[in-house]
PDB file of C-alpha atoms and ligand atoms in Angstrom:
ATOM      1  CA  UNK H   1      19.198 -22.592 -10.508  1.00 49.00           C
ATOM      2  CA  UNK H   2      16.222 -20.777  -9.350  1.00 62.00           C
ATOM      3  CA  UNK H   3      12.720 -22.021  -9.486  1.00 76.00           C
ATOM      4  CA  UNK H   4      10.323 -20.081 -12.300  1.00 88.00           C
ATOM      5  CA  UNK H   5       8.413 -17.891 -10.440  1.00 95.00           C
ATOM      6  CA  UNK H   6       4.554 -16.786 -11.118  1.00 96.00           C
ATOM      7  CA  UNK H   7       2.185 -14.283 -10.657  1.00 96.00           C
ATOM      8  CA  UNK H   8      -0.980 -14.997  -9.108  1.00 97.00           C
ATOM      9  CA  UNK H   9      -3.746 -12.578  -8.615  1.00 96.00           C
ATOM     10  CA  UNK H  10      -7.080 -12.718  -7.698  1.00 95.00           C
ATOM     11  CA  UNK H  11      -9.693 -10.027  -7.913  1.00 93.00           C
ATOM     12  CA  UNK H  12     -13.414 -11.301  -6.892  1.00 93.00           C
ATOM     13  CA  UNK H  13     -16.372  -9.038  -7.000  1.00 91.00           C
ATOM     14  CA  UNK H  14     -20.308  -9.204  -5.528  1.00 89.00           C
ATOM     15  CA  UNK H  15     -22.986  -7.440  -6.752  1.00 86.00           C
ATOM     16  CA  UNK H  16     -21.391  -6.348  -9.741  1.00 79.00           C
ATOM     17  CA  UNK H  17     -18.648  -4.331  -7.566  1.00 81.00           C
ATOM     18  CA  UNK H  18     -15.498  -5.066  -6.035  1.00 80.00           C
ATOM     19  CA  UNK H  19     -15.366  -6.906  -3.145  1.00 85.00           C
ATOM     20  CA  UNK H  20     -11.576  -8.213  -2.759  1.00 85.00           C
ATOM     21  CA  UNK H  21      -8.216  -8.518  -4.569  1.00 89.00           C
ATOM     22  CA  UNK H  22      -5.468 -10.128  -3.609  1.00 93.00           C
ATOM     23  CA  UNK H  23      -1.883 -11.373  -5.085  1.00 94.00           C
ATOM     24  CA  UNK H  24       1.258 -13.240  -4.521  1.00 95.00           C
ATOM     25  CA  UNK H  25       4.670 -14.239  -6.741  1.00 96.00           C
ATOM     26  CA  UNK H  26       5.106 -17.579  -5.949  1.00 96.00           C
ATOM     27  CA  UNK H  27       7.432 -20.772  -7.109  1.00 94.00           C
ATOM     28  CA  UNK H  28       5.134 -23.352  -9.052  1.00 94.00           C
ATOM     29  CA  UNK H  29       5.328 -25.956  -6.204  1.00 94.00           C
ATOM     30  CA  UNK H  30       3.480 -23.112  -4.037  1.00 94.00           C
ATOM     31  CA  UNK H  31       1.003 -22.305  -6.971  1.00 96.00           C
ATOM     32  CA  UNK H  32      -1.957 -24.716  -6.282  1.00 95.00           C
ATOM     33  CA  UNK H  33      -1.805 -23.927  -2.043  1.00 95.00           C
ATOM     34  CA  UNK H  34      -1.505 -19.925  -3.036  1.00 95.00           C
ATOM     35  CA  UNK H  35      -4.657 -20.463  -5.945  1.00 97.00           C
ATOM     36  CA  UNK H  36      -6.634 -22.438  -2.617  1.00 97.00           C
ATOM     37  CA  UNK H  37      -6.175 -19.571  -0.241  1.00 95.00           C
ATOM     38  CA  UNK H  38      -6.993 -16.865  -2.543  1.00 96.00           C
ATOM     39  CA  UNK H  39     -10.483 -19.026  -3.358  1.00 96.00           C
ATOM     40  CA  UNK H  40     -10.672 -19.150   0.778  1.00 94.00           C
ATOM     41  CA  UNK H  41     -10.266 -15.497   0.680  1.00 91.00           C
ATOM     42  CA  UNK H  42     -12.453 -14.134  -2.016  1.00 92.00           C
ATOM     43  CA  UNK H  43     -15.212 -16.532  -0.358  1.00 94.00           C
ATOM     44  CA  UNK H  44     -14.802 -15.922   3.313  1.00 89.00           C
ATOM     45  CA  UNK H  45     -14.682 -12.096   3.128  1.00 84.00           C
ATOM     46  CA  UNK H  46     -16.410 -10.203   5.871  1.00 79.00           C
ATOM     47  CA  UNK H  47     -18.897  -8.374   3.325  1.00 80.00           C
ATOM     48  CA  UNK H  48     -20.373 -11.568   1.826  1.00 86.00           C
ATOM     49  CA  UNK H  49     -19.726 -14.255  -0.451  1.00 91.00           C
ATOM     50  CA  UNK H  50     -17.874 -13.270  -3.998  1.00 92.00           C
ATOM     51  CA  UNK H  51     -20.087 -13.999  -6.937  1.00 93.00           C
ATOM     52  CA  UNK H  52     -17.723 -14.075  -9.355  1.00 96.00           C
ATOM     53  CA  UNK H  53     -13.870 -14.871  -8.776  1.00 97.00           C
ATOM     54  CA  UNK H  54     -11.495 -14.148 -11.195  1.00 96.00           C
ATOM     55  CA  UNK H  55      -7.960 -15.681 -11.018  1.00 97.00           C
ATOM     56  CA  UNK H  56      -4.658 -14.847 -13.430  1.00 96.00           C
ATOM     57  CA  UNK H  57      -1.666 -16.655 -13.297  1.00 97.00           C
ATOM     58  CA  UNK H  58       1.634 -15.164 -15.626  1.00 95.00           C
ATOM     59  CA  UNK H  59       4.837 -17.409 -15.539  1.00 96.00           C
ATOM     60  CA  UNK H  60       7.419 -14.642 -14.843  1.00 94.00           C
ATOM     61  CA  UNK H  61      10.423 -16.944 -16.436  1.00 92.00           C
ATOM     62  CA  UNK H  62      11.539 -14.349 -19.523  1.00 89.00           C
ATOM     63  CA  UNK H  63      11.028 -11.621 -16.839  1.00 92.00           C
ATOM     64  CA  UNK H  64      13.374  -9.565 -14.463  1.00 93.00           C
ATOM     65  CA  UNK H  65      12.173  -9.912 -10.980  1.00 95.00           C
ATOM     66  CA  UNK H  66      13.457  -6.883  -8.871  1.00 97.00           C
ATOM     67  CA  UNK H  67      14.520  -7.906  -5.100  1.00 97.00           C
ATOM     68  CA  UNK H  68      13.998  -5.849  -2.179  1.00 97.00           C
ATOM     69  CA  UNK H  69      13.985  -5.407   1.419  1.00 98.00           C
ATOM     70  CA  UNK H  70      10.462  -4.661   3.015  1.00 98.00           C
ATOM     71  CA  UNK H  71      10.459  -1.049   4.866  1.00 98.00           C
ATOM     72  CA  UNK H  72      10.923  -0.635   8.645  1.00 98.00           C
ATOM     73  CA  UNK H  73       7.726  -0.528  10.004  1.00 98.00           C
ATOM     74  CA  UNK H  74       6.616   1.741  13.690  1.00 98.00           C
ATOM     75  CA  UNK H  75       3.398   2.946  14.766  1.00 98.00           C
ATOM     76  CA  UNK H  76       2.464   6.020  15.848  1.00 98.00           C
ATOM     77  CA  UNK H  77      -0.554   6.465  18.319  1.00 98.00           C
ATOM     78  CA  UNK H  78      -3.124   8.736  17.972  1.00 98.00           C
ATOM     79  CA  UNK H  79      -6.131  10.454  19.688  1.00 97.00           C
ATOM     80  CA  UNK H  80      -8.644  10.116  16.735  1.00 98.00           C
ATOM     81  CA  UNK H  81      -8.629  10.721  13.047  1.00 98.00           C
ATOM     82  CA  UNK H  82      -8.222  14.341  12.909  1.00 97.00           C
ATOM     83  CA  UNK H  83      -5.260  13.987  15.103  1.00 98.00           C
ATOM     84  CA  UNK H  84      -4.060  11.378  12.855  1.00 98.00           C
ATOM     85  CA  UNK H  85      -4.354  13.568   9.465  1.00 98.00           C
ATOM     86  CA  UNK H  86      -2.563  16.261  11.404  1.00 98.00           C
ATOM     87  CA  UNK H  87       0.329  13.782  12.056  1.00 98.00           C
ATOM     88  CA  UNK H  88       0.351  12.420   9.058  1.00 98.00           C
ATOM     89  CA  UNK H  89       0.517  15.635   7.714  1.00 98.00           C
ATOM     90  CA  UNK H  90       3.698  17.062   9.287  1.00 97.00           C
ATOM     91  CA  UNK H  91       5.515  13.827   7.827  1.00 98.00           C
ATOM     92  CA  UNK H  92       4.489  14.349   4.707  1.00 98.00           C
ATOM     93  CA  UNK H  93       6.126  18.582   4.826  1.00 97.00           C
ATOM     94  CA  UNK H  94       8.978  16.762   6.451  1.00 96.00           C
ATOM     95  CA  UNK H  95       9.361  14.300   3.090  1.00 97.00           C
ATOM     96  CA  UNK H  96       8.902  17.104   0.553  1.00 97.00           C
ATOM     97  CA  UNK H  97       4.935  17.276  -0.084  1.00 98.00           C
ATOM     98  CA  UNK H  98       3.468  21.084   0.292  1.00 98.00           C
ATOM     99  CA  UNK H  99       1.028  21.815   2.780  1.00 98.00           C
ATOM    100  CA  UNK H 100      -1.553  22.629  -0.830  1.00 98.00           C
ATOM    101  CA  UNK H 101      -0.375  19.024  -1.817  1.00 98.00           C
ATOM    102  CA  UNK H 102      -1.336  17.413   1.671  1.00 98.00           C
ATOM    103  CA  UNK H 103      -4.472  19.226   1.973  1.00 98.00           C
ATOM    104  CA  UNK H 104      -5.716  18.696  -1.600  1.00 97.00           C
ATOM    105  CA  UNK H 105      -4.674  14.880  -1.280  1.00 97.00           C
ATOM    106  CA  UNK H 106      -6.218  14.402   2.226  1.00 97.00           C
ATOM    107  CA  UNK H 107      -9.758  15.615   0.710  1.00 96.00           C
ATOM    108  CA  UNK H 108     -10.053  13.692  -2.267  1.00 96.00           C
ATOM    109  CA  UNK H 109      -8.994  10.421   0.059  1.00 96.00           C
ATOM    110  CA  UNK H 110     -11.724  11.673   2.036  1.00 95.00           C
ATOM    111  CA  UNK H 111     -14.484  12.514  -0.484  1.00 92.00           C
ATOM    112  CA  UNK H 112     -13.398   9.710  -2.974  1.00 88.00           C
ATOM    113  CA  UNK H 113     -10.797  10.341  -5.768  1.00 87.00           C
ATOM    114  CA  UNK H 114     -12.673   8.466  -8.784  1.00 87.00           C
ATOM    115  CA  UNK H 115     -15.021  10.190 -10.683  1.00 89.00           C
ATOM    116  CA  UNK H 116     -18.450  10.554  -9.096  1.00 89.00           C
ATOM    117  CA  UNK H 117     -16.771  10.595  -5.576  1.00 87.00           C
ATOM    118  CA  UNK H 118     -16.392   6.988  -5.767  1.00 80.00           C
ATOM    119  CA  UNK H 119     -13.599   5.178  -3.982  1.00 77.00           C
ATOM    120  CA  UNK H 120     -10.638   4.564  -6.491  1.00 82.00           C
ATOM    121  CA  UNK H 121      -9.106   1.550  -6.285  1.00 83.00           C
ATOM    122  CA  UNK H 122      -5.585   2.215  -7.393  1.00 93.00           C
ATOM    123  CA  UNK H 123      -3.825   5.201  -6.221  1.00 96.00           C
ATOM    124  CA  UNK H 124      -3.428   9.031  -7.182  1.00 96.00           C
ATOM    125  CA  UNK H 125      -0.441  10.095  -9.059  1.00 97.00           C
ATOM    126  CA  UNK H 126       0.084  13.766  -6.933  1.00 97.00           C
ATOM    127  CA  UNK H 127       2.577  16.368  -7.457  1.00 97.00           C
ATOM    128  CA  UNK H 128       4.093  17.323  -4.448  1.00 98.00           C
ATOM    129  CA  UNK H 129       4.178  20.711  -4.751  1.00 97.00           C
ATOM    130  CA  UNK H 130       1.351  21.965  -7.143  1.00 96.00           C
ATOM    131  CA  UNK H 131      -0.866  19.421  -5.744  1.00 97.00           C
ATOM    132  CA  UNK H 132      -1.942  18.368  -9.327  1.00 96.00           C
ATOM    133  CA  UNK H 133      -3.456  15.345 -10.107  1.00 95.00           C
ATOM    134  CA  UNK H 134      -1.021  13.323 -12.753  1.00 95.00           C
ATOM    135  CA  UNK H 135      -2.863   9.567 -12.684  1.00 93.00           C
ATOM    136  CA  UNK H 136      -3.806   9.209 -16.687  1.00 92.00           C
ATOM    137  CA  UNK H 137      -6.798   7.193 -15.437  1.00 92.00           C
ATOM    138  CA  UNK H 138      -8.620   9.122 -12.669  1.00 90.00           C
ATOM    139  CA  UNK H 139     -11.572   6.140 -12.307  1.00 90.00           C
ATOM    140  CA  UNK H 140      -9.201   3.429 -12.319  1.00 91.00           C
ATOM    141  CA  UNK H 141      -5.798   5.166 -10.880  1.00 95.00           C
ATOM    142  CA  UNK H 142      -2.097   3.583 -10.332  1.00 96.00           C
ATOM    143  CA  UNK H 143      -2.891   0.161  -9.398  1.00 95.00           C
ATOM    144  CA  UNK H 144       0.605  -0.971  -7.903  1.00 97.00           C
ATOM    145  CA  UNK H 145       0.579  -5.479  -8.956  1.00 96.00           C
ATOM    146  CA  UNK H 146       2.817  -8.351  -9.370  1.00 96.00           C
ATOM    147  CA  UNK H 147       4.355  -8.302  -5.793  1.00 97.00           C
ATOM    148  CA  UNK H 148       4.818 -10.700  -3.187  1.00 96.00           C
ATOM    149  CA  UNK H 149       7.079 -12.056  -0.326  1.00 97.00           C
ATOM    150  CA  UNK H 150       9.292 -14.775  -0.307  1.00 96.00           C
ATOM    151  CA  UNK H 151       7.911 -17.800   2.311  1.00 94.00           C
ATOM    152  CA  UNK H 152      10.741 -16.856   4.626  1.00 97.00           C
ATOM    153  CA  UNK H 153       9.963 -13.583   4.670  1.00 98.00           C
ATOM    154  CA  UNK H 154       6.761 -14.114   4.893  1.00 97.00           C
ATOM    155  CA  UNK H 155       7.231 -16.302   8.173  1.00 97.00           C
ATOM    156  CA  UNK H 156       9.578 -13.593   9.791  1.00 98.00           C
ATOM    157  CA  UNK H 157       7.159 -10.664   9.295  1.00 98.00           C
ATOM    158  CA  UNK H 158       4.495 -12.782  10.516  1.00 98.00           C
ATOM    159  CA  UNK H 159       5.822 -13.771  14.271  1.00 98.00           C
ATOM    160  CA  UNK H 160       7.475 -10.388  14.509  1.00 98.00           C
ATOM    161  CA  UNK H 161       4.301  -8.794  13.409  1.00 98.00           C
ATOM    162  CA  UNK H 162       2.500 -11.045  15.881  1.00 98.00           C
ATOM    163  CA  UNK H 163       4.629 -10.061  18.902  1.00 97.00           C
ATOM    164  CA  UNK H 164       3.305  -6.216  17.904  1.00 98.00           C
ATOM    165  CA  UNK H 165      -0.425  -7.165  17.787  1.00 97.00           C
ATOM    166  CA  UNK H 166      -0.477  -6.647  14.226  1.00 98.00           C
ATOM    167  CA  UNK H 167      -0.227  -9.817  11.753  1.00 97.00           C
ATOM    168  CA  UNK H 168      -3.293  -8.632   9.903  1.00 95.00           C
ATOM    169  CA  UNK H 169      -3.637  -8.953   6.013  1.00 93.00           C
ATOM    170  CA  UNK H 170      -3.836  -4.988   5.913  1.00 95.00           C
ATOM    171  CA  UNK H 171      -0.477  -4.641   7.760  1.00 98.00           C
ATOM    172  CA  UNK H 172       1.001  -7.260   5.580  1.00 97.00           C
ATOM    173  CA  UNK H 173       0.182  -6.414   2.056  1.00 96.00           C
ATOM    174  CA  UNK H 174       0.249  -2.760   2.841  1.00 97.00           C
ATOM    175  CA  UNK H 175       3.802  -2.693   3.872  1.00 98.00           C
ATOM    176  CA  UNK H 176       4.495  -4.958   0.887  1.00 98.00           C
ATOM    177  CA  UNK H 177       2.595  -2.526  -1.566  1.00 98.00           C
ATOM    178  CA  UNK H 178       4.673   0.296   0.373  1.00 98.00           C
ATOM    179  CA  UNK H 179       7.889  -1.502   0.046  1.00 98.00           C
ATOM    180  CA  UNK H 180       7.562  -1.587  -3.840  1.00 98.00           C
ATOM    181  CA  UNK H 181       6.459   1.803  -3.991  1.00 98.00           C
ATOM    182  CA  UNK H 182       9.700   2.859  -2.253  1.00 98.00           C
ATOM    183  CA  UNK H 183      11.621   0.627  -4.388  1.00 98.00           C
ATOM    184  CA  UNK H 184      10.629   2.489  -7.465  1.00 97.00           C
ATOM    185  CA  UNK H 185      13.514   5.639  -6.126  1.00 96.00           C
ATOM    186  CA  UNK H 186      10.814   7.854  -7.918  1.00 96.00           C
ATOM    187  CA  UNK H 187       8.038   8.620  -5.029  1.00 97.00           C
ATOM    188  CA  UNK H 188       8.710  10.985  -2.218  1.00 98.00           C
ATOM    189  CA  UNK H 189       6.136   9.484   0.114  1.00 98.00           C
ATOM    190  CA  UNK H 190       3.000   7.661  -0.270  1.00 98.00           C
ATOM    191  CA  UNK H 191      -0.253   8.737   1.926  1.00 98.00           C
ATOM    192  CA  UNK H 192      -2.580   5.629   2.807  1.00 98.00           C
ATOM    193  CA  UNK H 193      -5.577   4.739   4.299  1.00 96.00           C
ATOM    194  CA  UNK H 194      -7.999   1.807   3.974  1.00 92.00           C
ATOM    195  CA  UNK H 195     -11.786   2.196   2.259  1.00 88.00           C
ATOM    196  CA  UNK H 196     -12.704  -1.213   4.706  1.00 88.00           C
ATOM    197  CA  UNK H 197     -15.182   0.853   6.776  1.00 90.00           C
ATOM    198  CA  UNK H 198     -14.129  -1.131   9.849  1.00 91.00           C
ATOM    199  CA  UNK H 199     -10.341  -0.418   9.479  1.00 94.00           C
ATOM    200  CA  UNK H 200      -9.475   3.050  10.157  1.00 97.00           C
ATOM    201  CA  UNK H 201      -5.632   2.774   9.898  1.00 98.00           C
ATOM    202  CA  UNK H 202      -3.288   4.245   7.615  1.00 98.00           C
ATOM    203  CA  UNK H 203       0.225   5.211   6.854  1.00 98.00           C
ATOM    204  CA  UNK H 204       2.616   7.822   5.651  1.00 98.00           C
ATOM    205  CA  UNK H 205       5.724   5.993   3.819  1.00 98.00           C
ATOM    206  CA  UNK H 206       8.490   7.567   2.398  1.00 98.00           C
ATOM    207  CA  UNK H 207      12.333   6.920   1.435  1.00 97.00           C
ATOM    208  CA  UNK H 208      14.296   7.730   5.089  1.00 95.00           C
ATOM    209  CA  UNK H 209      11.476   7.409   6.975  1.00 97.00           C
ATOM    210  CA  UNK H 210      10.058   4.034   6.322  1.00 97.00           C
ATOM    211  CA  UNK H 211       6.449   2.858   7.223  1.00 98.00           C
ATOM    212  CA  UNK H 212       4.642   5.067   9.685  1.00 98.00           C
ATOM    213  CA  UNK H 213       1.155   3.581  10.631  1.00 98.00           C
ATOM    214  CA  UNK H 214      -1.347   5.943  12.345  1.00 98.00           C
ATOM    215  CA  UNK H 215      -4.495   3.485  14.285  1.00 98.00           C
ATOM    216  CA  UNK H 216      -6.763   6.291  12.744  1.00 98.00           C
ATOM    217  CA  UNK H 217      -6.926   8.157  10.119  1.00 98.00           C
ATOM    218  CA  UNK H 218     -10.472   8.221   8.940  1.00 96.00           C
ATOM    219  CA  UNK H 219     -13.705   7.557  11.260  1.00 96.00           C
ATOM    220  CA  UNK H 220     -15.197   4.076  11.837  1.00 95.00           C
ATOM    221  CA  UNK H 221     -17.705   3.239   9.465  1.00 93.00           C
ATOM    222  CA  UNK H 222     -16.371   5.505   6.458  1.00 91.00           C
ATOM    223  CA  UNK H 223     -15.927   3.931   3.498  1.00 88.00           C
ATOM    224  CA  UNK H 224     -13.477   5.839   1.096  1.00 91.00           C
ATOM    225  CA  UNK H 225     -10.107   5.661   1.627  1.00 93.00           C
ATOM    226  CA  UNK H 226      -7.226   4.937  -0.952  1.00 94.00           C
ATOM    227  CA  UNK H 227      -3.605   6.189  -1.738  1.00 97.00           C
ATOM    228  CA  UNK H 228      -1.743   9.084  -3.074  1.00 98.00           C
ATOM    229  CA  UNK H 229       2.146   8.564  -4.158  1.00 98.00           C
ATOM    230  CA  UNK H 230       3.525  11.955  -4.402  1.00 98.00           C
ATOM    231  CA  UNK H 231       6.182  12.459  -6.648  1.00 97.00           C
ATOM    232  CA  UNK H 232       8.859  15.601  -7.496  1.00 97.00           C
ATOM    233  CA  UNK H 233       7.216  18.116  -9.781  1.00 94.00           C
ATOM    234  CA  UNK H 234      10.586  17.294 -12.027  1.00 88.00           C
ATOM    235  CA  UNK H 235       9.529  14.293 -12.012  1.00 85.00           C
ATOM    236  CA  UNK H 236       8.258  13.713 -16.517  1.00 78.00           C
ATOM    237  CA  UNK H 237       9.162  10.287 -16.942  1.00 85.00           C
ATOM    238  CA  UNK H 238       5.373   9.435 -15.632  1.00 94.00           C
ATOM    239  CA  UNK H 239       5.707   6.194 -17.694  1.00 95.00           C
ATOM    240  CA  UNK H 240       8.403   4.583 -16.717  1.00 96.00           C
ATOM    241  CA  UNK H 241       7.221   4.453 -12.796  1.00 97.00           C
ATOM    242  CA  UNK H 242       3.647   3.685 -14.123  1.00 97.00           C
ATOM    243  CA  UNK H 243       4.997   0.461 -15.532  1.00 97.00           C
ATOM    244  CA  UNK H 244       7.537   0.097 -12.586  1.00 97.00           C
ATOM    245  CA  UNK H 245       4.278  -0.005 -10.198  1.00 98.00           C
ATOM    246  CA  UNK H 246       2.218  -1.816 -12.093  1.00 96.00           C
ATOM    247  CA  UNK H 247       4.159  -4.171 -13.936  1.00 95.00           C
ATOM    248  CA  UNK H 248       7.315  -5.386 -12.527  1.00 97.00           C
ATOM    249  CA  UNK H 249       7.609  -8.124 -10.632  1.00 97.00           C
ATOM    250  CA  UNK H 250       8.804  -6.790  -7.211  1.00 98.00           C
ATOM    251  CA  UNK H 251       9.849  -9.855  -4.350  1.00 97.00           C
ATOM    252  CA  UNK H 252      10.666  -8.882  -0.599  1.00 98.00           C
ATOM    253  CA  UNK H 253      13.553 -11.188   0.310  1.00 97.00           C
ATOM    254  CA  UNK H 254      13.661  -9.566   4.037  1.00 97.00           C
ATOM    255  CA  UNK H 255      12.855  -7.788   6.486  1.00 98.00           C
ATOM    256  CA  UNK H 256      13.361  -3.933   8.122  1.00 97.00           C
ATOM    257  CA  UNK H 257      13.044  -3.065  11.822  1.00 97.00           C
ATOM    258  CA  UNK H 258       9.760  -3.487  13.187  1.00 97.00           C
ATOM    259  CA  UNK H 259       9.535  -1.048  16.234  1.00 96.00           C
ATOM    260  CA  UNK H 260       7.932  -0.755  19.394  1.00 97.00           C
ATOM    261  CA  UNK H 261       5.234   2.281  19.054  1.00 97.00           C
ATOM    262  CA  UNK H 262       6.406   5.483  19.089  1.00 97.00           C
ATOM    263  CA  UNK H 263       5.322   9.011  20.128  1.00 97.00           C
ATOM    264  CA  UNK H 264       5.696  11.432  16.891  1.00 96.00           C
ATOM    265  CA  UNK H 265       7.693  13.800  18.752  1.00 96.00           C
ATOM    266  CA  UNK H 266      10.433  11.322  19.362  1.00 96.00           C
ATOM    267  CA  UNK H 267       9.756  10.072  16.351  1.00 96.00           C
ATOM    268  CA  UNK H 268      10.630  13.548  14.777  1.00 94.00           C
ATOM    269  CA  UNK H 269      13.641  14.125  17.029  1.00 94.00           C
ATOM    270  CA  UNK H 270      15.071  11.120  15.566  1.00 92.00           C
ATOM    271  CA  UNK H 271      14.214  12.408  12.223  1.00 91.00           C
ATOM    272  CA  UNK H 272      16.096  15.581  13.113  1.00 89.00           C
ATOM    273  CA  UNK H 273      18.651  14.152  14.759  1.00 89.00           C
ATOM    274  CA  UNK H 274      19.648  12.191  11.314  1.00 81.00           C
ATOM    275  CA  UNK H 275      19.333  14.799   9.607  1.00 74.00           C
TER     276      UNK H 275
HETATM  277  C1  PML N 301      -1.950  -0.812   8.613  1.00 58.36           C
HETATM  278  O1  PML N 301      -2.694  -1.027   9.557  1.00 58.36           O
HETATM  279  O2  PML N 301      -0.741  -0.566   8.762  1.00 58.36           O
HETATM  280  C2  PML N 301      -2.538  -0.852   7.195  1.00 58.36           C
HETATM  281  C3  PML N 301      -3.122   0.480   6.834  1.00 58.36           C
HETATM  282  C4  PML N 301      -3.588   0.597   5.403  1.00 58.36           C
HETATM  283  C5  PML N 301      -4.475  -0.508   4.942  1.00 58.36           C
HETATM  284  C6  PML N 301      -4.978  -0.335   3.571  1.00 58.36           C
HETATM  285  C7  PML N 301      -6.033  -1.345   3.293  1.00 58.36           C
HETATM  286  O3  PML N 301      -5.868  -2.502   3.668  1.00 58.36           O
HETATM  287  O4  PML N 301      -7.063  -1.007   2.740  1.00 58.36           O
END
């Protein structure tokens, strides 16, 4: 029989605002080590000491935990940022979104999608072809929770993330966080990038296509950033992926390929060529 599993998720804050948040689904003999690092974490982050840690646990046993694989993962290099939202952009038109969608998207990423131009810290629910914003909550947004990866997996991604240059917590969680998104069958691609002002990487992900990471997609130093999960315009059961995201437990129990980088137009010729 299979160990309970929990979830464990820590969200720490400085100054009153948020500073880090973090998460796992882990068996109870992991629980303490998982609590330690997440302490580690919310205490050794780059921007200062957390002043105030928060940490939930939930017992998952009387819940269905959905298994998954993790997406295939490849990089594409680019120039600079602007280079970067252009390439971004023609993977989006090839998974669905409208150029209005893209555009629309790309500028409140840029400008900050909360109210106030703040950064939002979950992501924006986007129709993909009116461009309409559909989150319910436009200051808090979709905040996708309660994943993880087993240790095995875990392991694997890290040595063959490693032998890429890239075993980094963004790269790790992010194609996690992707992974579940995917797994809902109800996005048509998601449009990333991070808010860290000293990471300018970001991804387009989307069913067929996998996990596309771009080095740059917003200038060094910026600080807003966030995600966008574009969905069909038929899409009205906004509920039901809501809870999916936030609320299921979602486990990676393997890996996909994890590529070499890759130019886009070979990239797009394989696209093609699948087609
Ligand atoms: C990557 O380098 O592939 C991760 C890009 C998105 C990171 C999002 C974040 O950590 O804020």
């Amino acid at each position: 029989m299979e160990s309970t599993l929990y979830s464990i998720r820590m969200h720490a804050t400085r100054l009153d605002t948020h500073l880090s948040g973090a998460e796992a689904l882990v068996s109870e003999t992991e629980l303490k080590r998982a609590a330690a690092d997440l302490v580690e974490r919310a205490l050794g982050h780059s921007k200062g000491k957390a002043h105030s840690i928060r940490i939930s646990i939930d017992d998952l046993t009387d819940t269905e935990v959905v298994r998954g694989r993790l997406p295939d993962l490849v990089t594409v290099p680019v120039a600079d940022y602007l280079d970067g939202r252009q390439a971004a952009a023609k993977l989006l038109r090839w998974a669905g979104v409208s150029n209005f969608a893209i555009t629309r998207s790309m500028e409140d990423l840029g400008r900050g999608a909360a109210p106030g131009n703040k950064a939002m810290r979950g992501a924006m629910l986007v129709d993909a072809v009116s461009g309409e914003r559909l989150e319910p909550d436009t200051s808090r947004g979709v905040r996708v929770s309660r994943l993880g990866l087993t240790p095995a997996t875990t392991d694997a991604l890290r040595s063959a993330l490693q032998t890429l240059g890239l075993d980094n917590d963004h790269v790790r969680e992010a194609l996690a966080l992707a992974g579940k998104v995917l797994a809902s069958g109800q996005v048509l691609a998601e449009l990333c990038w991070s808010d860290d002002p000293d990471y300018t990487a970001g991804y387009v992900a989307a069913p067929g296509l996998g996990y596309v990471r771009f080095p740059h997609l917003k200038p060094l130093g910026e600080d807003r950033g966030g995600r966008a999960f574009f969905v069909p315009p038929a899409l009205r059961d906004l509920t039901s992926l809501i809870f999916f995201l936030q609320e299921t437990p979602w486990l990676a129990d393997g890996l996909g390929h994890l590529h070499p980088p890759i130019a886009l137009e070979t990239l797009r010729e394989l696209l093609d060529r699948r087609a």
